[in-house]
Coordinates of C-alpha atoms in Angstrom, one line a residue:
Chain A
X658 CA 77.3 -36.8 -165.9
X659 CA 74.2 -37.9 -167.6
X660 CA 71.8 -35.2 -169.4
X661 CA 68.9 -33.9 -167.0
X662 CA 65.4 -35.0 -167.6
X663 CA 64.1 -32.5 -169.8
X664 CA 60.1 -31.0 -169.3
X665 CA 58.4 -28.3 -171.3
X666 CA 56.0 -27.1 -169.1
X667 CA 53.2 -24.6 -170.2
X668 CA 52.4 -21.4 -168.6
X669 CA 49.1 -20.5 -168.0
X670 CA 47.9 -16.5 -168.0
X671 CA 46.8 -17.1 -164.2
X672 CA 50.1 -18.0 -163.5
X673 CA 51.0 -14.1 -162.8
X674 CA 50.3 -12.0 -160.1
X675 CA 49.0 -8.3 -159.9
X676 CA 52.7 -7.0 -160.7
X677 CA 52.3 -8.6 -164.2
X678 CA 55.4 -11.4 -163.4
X679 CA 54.6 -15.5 -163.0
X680 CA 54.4 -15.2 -159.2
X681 CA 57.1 -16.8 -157.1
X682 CA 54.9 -19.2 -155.5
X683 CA 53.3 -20.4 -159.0
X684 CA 57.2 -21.5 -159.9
X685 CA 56.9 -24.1 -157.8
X686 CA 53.7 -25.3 -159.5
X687 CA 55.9 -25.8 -162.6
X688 CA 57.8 -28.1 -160.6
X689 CA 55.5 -30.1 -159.7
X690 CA 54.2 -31.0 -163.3
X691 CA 57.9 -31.7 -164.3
X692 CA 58.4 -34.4 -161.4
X693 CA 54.8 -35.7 -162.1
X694 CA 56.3 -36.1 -165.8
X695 CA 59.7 -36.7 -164.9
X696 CA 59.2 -39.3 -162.1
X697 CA 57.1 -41.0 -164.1
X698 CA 59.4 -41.3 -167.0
X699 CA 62.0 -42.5 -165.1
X700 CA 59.9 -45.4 -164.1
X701 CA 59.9 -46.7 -167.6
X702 CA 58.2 -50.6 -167.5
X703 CA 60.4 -51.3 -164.3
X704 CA 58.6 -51.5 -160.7
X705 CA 57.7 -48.0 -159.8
X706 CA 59.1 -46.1 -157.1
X707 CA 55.9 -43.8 -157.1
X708 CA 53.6 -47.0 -156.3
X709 CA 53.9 -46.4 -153.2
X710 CA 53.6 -43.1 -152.0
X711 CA 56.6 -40.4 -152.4
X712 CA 56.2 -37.1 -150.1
X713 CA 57.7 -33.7 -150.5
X714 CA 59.9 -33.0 -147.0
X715 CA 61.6 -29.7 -147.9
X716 CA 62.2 -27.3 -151.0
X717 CA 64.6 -24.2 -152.0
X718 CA 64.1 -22.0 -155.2
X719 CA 65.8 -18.9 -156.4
X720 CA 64.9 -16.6 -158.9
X721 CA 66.8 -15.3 -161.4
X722 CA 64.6 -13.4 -163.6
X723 CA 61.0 -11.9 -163.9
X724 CA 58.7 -14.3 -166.0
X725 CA 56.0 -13.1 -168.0
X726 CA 53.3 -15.0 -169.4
X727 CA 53.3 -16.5 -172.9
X728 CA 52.1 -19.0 -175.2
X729 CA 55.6 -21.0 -175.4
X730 CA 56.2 -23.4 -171.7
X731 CA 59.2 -22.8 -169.9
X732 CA 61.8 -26.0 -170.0
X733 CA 62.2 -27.7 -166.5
X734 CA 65.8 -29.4 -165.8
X735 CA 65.6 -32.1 -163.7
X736 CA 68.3 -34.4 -162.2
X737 CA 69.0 -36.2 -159.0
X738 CA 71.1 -34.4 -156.3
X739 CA 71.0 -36.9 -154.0
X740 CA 70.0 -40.4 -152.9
X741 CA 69.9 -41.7 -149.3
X742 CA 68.0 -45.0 -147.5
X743 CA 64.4 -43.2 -147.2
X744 CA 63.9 -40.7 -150.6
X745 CA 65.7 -39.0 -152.8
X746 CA 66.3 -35.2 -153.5
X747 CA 66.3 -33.3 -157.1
X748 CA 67.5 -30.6 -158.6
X749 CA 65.9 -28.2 -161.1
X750 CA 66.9 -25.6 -163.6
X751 CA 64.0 -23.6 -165.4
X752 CA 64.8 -21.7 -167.9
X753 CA 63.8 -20.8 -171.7
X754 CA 63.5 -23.8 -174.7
X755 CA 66.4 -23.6 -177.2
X756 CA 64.6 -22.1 -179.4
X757 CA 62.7 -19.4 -177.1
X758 CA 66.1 -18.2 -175.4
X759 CA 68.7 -18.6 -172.9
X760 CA 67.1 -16.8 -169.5
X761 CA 67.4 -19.0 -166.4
X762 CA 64.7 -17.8 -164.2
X763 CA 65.4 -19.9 -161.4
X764 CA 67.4 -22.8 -159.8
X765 CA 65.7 -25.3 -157.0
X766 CA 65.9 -28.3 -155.0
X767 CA 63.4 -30.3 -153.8
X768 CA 63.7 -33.1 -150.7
X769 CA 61.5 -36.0 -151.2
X770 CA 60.5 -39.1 -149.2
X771 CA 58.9 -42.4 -149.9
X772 CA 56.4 -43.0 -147.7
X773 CA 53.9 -46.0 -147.2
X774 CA 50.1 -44.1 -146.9
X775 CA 49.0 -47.7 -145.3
X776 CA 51.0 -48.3 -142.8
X777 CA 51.4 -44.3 -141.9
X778 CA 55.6 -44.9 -141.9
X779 CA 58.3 -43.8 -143.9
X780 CA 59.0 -46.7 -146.2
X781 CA 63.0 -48.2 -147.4
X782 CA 64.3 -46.9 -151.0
X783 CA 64.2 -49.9 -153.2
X784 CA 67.5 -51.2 -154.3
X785 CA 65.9 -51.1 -157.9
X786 CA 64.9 -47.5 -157.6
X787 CA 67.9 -46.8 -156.0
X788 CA 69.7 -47.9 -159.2
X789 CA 67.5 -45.4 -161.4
X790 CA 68.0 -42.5 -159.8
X791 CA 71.4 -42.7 -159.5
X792 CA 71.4 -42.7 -163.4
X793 CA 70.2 -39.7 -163.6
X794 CA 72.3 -37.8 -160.9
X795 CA 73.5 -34.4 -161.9
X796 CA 75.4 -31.6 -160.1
X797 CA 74.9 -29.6 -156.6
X798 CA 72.3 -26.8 -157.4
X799 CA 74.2 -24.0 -157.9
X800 CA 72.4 -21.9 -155.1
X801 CA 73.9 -18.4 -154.5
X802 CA 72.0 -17.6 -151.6
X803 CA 73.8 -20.1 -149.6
X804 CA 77.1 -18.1 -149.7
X805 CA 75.5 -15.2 -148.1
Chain B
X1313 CA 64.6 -11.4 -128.3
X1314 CA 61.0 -10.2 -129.4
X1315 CA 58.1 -11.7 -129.7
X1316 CA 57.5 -12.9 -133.7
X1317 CA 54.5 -11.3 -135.7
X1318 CA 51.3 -13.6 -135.6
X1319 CA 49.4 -14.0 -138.4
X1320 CA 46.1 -16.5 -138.5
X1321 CA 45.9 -17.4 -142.0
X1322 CA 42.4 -19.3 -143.2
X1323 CA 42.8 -22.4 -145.1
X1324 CA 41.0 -23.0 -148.0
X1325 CA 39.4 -26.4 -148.8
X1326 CA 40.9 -25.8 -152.4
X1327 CA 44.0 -26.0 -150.5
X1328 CA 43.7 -29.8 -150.5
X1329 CA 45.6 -32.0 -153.7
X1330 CA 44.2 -35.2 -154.3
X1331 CA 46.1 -36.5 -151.0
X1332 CA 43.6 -34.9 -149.3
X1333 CA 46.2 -32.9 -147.6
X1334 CA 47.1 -28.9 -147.8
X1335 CA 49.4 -29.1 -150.4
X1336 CA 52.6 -28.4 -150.7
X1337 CA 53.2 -25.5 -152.7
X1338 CA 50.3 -23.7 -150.8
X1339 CA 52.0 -23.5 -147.8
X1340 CA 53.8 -21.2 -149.6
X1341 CA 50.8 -19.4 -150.5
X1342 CA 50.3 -19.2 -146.8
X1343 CA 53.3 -17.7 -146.2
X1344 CA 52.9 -14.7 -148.7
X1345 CA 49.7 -13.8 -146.8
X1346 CA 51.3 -13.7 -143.6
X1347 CA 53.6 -11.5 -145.6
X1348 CA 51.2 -9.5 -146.6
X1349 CA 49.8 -8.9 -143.2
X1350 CA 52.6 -8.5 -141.4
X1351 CA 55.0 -6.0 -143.4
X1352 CA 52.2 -3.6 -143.5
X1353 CA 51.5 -4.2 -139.9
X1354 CA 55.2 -2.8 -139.1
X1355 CA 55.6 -0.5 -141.6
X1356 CA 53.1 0.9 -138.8
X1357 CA 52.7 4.8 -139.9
X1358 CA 55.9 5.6 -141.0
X1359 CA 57.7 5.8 -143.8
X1360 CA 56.9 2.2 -145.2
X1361 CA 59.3 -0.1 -146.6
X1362 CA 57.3 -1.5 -149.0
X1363 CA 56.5 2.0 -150.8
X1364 CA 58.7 1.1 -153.5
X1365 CA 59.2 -2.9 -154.4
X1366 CA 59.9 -5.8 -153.1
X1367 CA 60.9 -8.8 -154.3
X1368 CA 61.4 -12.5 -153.5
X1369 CA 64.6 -13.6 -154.2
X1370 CA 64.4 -17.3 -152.2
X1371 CA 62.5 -19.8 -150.2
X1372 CA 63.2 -22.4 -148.5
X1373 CA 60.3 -24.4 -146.5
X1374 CA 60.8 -27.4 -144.7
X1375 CA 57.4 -29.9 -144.2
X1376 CA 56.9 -31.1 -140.4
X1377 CA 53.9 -32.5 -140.5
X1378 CA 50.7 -33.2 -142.7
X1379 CA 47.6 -30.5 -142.7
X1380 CA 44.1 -31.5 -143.5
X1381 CA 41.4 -28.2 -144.1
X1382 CA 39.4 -27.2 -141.2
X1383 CA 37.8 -24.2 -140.4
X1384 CA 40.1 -22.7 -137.6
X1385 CA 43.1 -20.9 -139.4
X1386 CA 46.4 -21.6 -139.1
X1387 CA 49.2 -19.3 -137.3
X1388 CA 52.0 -17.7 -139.2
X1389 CA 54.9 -16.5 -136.7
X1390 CA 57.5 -14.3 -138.8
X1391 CA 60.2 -12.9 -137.7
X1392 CA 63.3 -11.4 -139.4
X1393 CA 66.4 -13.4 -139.6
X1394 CA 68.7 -11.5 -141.5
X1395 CA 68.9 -7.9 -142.5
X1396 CA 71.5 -6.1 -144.8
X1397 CA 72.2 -3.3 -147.7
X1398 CA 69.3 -4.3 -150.4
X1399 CA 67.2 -5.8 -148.4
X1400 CA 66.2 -8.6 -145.8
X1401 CA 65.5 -12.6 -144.8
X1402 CA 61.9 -13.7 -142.9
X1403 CA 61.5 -16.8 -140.9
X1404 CA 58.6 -18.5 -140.3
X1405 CA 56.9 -21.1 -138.4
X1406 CA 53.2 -22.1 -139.6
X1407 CA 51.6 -24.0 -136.6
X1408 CA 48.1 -24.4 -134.4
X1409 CA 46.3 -21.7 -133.0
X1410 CA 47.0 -21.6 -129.6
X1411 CA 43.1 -23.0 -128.6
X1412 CA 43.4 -25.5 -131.6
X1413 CA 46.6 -27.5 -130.3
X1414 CA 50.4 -27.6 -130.8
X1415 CA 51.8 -28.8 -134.2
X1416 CA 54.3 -27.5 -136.2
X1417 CA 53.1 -27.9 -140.3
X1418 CA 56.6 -26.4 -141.3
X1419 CA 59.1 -23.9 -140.7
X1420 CA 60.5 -21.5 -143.5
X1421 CA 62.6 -18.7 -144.7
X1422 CA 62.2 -16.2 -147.9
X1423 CA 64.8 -14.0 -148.8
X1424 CA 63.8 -10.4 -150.0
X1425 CA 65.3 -7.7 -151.7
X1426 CA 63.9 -4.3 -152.6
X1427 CA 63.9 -3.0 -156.1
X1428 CA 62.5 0.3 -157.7
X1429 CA 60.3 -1.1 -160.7
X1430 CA 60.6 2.5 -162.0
X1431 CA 64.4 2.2 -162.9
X1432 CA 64.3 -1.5 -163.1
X1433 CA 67.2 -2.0 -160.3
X1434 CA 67.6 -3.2 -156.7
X1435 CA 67.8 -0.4 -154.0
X1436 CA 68.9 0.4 -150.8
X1437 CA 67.2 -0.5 -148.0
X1438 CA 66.2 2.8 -146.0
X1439 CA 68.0 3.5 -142.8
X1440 CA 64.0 3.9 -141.2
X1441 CA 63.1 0.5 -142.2
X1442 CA 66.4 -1.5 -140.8
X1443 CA 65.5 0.1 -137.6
X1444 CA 61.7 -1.5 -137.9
X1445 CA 63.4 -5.1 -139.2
X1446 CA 66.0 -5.0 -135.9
X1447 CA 63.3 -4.4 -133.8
X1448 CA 61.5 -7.7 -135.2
X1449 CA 64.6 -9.8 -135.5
X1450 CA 64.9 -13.6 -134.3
X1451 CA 66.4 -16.8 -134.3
X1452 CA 67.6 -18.8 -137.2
X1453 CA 64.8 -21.0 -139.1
X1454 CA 65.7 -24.3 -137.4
X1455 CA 66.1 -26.6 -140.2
X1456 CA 66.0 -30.0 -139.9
X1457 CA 68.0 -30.6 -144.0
X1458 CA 70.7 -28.2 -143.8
X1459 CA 72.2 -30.6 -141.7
X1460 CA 72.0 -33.8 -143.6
Chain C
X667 CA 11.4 -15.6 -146.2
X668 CA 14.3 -17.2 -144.2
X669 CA 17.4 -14.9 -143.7
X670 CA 20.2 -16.6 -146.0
X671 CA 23.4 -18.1 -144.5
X672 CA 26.0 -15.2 -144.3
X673 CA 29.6 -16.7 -144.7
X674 CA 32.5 -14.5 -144.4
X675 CA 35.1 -15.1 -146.6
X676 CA 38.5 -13.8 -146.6
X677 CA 40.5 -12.7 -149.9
X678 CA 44.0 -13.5 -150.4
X679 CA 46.2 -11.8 -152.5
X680 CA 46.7 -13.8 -154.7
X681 CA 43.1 -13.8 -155.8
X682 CA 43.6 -11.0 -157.5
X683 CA 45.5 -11.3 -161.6
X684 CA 47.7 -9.0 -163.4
X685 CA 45.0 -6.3 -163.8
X686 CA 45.0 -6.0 -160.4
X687 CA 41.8 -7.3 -159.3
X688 CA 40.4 -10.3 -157.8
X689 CA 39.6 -12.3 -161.1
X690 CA 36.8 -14.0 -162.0
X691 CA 37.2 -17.4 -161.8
X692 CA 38.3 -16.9 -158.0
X693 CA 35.2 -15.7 -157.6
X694 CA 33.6 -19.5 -157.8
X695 CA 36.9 -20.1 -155.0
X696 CA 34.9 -17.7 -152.7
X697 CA 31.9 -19.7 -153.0
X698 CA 33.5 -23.0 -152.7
X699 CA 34.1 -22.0 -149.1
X700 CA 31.1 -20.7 -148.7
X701 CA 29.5 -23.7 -149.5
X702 CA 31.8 -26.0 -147.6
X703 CA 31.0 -23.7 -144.5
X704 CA 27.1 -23.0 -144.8
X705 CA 25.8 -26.7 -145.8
X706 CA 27.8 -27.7 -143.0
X707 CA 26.2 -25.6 -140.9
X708 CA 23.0 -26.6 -142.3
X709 CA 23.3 -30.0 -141.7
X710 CA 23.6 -29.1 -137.9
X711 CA 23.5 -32.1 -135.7
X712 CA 21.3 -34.4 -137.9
X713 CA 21.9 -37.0 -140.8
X714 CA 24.1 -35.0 -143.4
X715 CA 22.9 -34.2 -146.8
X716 CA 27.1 -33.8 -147.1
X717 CA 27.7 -37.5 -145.9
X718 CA 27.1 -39.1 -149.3
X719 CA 28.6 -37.2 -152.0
X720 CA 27.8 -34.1 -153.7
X721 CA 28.8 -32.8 -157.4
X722 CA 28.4 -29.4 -158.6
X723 CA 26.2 -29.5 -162.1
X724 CA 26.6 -25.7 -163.3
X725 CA 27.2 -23.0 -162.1
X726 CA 26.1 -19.2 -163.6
X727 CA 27.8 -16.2 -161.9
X728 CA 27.2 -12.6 -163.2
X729 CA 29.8 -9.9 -162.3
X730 CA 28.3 -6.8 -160.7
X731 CA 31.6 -4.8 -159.8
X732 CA 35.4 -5.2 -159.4
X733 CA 36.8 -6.2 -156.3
X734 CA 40.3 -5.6 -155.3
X735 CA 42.1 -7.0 -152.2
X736 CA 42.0 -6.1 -148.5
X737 CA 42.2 -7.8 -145.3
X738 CA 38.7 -7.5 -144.7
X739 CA 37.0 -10.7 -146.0
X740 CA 33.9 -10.5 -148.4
X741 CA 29.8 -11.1 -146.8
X742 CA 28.8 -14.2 -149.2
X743 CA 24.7 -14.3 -148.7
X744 CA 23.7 -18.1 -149.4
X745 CA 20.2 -19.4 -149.7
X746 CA 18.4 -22.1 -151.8
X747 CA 16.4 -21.8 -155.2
X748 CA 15.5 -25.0 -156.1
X749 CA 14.9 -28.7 -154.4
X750 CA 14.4 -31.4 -156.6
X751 CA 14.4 -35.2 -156.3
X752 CA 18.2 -35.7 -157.1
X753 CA 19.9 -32.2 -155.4
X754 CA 19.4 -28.4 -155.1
X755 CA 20.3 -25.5 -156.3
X756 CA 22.0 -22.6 -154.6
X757 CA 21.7 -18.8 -155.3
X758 CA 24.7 -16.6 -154.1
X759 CA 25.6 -12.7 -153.7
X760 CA 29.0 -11.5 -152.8
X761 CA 28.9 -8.2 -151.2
X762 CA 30.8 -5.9 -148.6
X763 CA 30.4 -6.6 -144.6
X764 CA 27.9 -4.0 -143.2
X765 CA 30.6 -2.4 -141.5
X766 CA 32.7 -2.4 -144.9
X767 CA 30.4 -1.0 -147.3
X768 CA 27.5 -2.0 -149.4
X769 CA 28.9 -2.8 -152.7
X770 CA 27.1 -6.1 -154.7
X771 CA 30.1 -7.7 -156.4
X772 CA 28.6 -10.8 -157.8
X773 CA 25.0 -12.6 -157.8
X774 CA 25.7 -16.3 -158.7
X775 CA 24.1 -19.8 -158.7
X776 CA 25.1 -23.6 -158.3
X777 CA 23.3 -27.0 -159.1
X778 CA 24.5 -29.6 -157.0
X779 CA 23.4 -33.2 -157.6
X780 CA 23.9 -35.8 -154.7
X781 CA 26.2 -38.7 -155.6
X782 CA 26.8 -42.1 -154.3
X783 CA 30.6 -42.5 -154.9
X784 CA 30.7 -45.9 -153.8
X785 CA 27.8 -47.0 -156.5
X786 CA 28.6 -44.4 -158.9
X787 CA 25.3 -43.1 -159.8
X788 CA 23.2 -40.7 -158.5
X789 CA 20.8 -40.6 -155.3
X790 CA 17.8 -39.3 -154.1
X791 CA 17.3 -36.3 -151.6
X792 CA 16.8 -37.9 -148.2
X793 CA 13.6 -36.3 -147.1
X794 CA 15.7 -34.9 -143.8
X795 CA 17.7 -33.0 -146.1
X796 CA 14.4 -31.8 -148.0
X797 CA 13.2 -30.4 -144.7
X798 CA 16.8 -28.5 -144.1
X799 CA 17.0 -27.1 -147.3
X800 CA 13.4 -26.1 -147.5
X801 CA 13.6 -23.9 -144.3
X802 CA 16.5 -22.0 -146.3
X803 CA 14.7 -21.4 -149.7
X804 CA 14.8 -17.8 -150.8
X805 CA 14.5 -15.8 -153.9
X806 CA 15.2 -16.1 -157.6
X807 CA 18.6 -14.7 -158.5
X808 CA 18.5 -11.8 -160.0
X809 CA 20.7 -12.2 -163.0
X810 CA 20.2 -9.4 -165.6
X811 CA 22.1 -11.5 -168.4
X812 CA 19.1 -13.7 -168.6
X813 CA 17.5 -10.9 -170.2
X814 CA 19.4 -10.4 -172.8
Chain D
X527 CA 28.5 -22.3 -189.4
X528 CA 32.0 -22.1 -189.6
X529 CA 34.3 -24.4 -187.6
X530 CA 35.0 -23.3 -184.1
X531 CA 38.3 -22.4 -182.8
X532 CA 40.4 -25.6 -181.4
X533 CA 42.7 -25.1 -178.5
X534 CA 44.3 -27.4 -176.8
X535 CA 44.7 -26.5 -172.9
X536 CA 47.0 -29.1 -171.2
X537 CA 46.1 -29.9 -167.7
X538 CA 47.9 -29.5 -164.5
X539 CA 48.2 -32.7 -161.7
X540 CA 47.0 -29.7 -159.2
X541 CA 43.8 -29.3 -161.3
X542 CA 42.2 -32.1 -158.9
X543 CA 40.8 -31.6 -155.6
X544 CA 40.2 -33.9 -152.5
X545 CA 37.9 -36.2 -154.5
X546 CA 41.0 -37.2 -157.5
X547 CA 39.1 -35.3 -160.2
X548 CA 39.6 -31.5 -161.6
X549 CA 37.6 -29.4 -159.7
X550 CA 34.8 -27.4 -161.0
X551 CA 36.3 -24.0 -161.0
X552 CA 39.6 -25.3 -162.2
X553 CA 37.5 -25.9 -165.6
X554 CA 36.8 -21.7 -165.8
X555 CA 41.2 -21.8 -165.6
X556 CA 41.0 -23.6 -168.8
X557 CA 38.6 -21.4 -170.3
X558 CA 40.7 -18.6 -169.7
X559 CA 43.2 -19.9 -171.2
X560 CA 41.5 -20.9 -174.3
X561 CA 40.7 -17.4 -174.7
X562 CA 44.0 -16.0 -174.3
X563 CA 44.8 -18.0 -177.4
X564 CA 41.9 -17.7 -179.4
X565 CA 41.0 -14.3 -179.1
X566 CA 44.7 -13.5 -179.8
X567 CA 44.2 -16.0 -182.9
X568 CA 41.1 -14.1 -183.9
X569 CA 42.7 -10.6 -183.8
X570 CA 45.5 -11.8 -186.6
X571 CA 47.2 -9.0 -187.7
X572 CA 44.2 -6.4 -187.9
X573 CA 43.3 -3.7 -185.1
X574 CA 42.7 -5.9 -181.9
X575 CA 39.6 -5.7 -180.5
X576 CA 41.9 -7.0 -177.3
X577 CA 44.1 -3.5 -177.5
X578 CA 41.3 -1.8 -175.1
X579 CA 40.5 -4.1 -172.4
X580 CA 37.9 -6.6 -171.9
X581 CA 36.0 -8.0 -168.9
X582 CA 34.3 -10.9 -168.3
X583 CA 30.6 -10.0 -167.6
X584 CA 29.3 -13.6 -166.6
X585 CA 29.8 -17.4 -167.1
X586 CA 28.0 -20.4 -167.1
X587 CA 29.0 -23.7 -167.2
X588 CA 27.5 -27.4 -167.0
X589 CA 29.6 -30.1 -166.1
X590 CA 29.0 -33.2 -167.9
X591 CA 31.5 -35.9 -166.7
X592 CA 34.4 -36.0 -164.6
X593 CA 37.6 -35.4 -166.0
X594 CA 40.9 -36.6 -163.8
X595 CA 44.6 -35.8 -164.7
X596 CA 46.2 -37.0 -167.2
X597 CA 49.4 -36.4 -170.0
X598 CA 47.3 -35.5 -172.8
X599 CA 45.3 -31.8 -172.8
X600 CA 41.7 -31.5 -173.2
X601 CA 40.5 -30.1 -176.0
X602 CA 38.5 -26.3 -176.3
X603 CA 36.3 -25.5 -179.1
X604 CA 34.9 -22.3 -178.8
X605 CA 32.9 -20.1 -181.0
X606 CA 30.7 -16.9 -180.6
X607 CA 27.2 -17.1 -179.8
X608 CA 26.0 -13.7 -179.9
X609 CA 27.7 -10.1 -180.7
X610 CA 26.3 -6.6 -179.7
X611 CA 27.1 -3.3 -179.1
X612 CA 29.3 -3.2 -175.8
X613 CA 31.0 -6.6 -176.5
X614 CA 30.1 -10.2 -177.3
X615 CA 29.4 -13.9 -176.1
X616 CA 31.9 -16.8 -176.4
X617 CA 30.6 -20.7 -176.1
X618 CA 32.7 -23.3 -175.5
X619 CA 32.8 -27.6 -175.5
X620 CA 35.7 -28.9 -173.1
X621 CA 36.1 -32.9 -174.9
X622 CA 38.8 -35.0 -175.4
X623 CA 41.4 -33.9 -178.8
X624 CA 40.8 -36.7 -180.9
X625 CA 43.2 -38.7 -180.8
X626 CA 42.1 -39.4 -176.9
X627 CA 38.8 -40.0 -177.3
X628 CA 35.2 -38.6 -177.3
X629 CA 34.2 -37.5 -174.4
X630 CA 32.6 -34.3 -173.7
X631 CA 33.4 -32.9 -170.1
X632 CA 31.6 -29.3 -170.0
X633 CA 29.8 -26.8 -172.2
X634 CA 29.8 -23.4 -171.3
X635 CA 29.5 -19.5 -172.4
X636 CA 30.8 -16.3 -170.9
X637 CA 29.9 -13.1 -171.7
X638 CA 32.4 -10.3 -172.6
X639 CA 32.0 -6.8 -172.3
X640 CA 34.8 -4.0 -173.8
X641 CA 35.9 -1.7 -171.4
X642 CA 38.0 1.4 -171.7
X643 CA 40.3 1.3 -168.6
X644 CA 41.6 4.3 -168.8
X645 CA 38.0 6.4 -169.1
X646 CA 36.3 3.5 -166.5
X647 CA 33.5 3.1 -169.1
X648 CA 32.8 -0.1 -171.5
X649 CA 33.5 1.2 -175.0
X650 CA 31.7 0.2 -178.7
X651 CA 33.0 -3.1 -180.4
X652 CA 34.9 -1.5 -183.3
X653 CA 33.2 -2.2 -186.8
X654 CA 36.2 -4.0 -188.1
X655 CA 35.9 -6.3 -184.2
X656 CA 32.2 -7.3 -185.1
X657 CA 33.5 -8.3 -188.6
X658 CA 35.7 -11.1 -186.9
X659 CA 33.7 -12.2 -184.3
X660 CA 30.8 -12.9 -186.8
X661 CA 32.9 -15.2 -188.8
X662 CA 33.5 -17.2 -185.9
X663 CA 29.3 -17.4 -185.0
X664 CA 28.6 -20.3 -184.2
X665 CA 25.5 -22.4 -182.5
X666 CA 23.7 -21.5 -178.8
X667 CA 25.4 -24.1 -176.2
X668 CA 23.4 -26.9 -175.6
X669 CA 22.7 -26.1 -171.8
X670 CA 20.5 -28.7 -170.3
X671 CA 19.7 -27.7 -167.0
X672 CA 18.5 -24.5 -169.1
X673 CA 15.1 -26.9 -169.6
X674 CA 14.7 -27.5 -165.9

């Protein structure tokens, strides 16, 4: 398996709610700046898969631990779970940097689509694209809730 | 089975990403509102569930179709889908107003779990409160991705 | 004097930040949809002051009182303090419904400029819109920081 | 004058609204966040004038060009521009860090009084407090609209 895409993503005080955690919704937030990152990355010089546009079509997250706001960002795995003719899906890990700790405060999975904005239509994977996401696909999200 | 709780959740027009569409992540925020709303309205006048903690232990939302800011709210239907010994699951289904027209924006389900914050542990759901959660349970969240 | 526009804006809970009140900066959220509510309101049936663009300059708000949430939505009084050749100026207080209370929680103001996207430069106040916003002028805000 | 503080506050792609830029109030998230750090910074390791509690009392802020989302953080200087009894005033320049460019996106102030939470009163800025804001004194922001 290739290493995950690795983002250090900042918290910000706002980011918790009025029990003093980083609120479950804002979680998701942090995912969203590690695709906007990681995506992008992944693109390198080649043609991008973002160009046109890419749409989120489902997510699951679950926490593993309370989050409290501080100055050092939280480190966003990222790999690809899955790759099919009209998107792509990802997998995430959040957890501490090396050097902050080893807490994994939550595991999630997004399910994304490529869709063309102009035409109003999903739109076809490329067969280029196709090729670099599948260089950076990881394992199944190890999801507990779905053993309930 | 019972009718789900409805809750009509304003939008905000900071709701909007620079799609121009609600965005993702606050559908979510949408959700915790109905939340919100809805566990106080059947906690009713008893003993209330949410006396001592809850948590969010999951989500998993699933997009159906694009949501642009407007005035009228939208309508939360929640219902419980799952109930057992530390706590309990919530579908929901965040659509039109009945006078405003018939779309489904997404469909979604949170896990929940209650927790003393005093002792810093998970704790039994009271015998009182499965009684309220049976009376308000429902179907299963009909996703759409479980089944690719 | 003109009465000002009364919007009625609803809090969510996640306005509010880990001391457990609605903070500040969601304040200026509050008045973003009050804005987006009244002007439209304003602008009625003729040729919209909204249909070019409009940027906010500044804005000044003072904190009267802390606000916590509640499912009843906050009275935010709107009026106008200021027309000028390139925009307005807006003056603001955020207080309880009559039938909530009568508790002043912020007096704030906004310059807005009007914008032509499209040629990216300023542009005039259509004498239409003068009209509007001249039947909605009202007092000076009262901000006591001023005095200082 | 001494330097002002530097902090660099890294963006988020959900900063930007409907129009593609960082909305307005998104800028007073920044600011918040710049003070978390600075006043932290400021305290060292002496009695923290951040051990009571501190509101904010009132902001203002002038937008001076629009600022879109981008890898790089903007950069926060920030500085005090006036010190009294019950608290003290903090300006602020929101540009590009250096390396970026030199473009300045907003100036802006807040006001800050000390409160005692536990009594519900504000509280005197300790001796030893004043001390350390007054080495960080700095000029009045350069409002314009001020000189309307």
């Amino acid at each position: 398996m290739p290493e995950p895409f690795v983002a250090l993503v900042p918290l910000r005080w706002s980011d918790m709610d009025a029990y003093g955690h980083v609120n479950n919704v804002q979680y998701l937030r942090l995912l969203e700046d590690a695709r906007v990152v990681g995506l992008d990355s992944w693109a390198g010089d080649g043609p991008s898969m973002l160009e046109g546009g890419i749409v989120v079509s489902w997510h699951s997250i679950e926490y593993r631990a309370p989050l409290t706001y501080r100055p050092a960002p939280v480190r966003v795995d990222m790999w690809v779970t899955r790759t099919h003719g009209a998107g792509f899906d990802l997998g995430y890990r959040v957890l501490d940097p090396e050097d902050v700790g080893d807490t994994v405060y939550a595991v999630a999975e997004t399910g994304l689509v490529l869709y063309d904005f102009a035409a109003a239509r999903p739109r076809r994977l490329p067969a280029d694209a196709r090729g670099t996401l599948e260089a950076h696909a990881g394992d199944p999200v190890p999801f507990r809730w779905r053993d309930r």
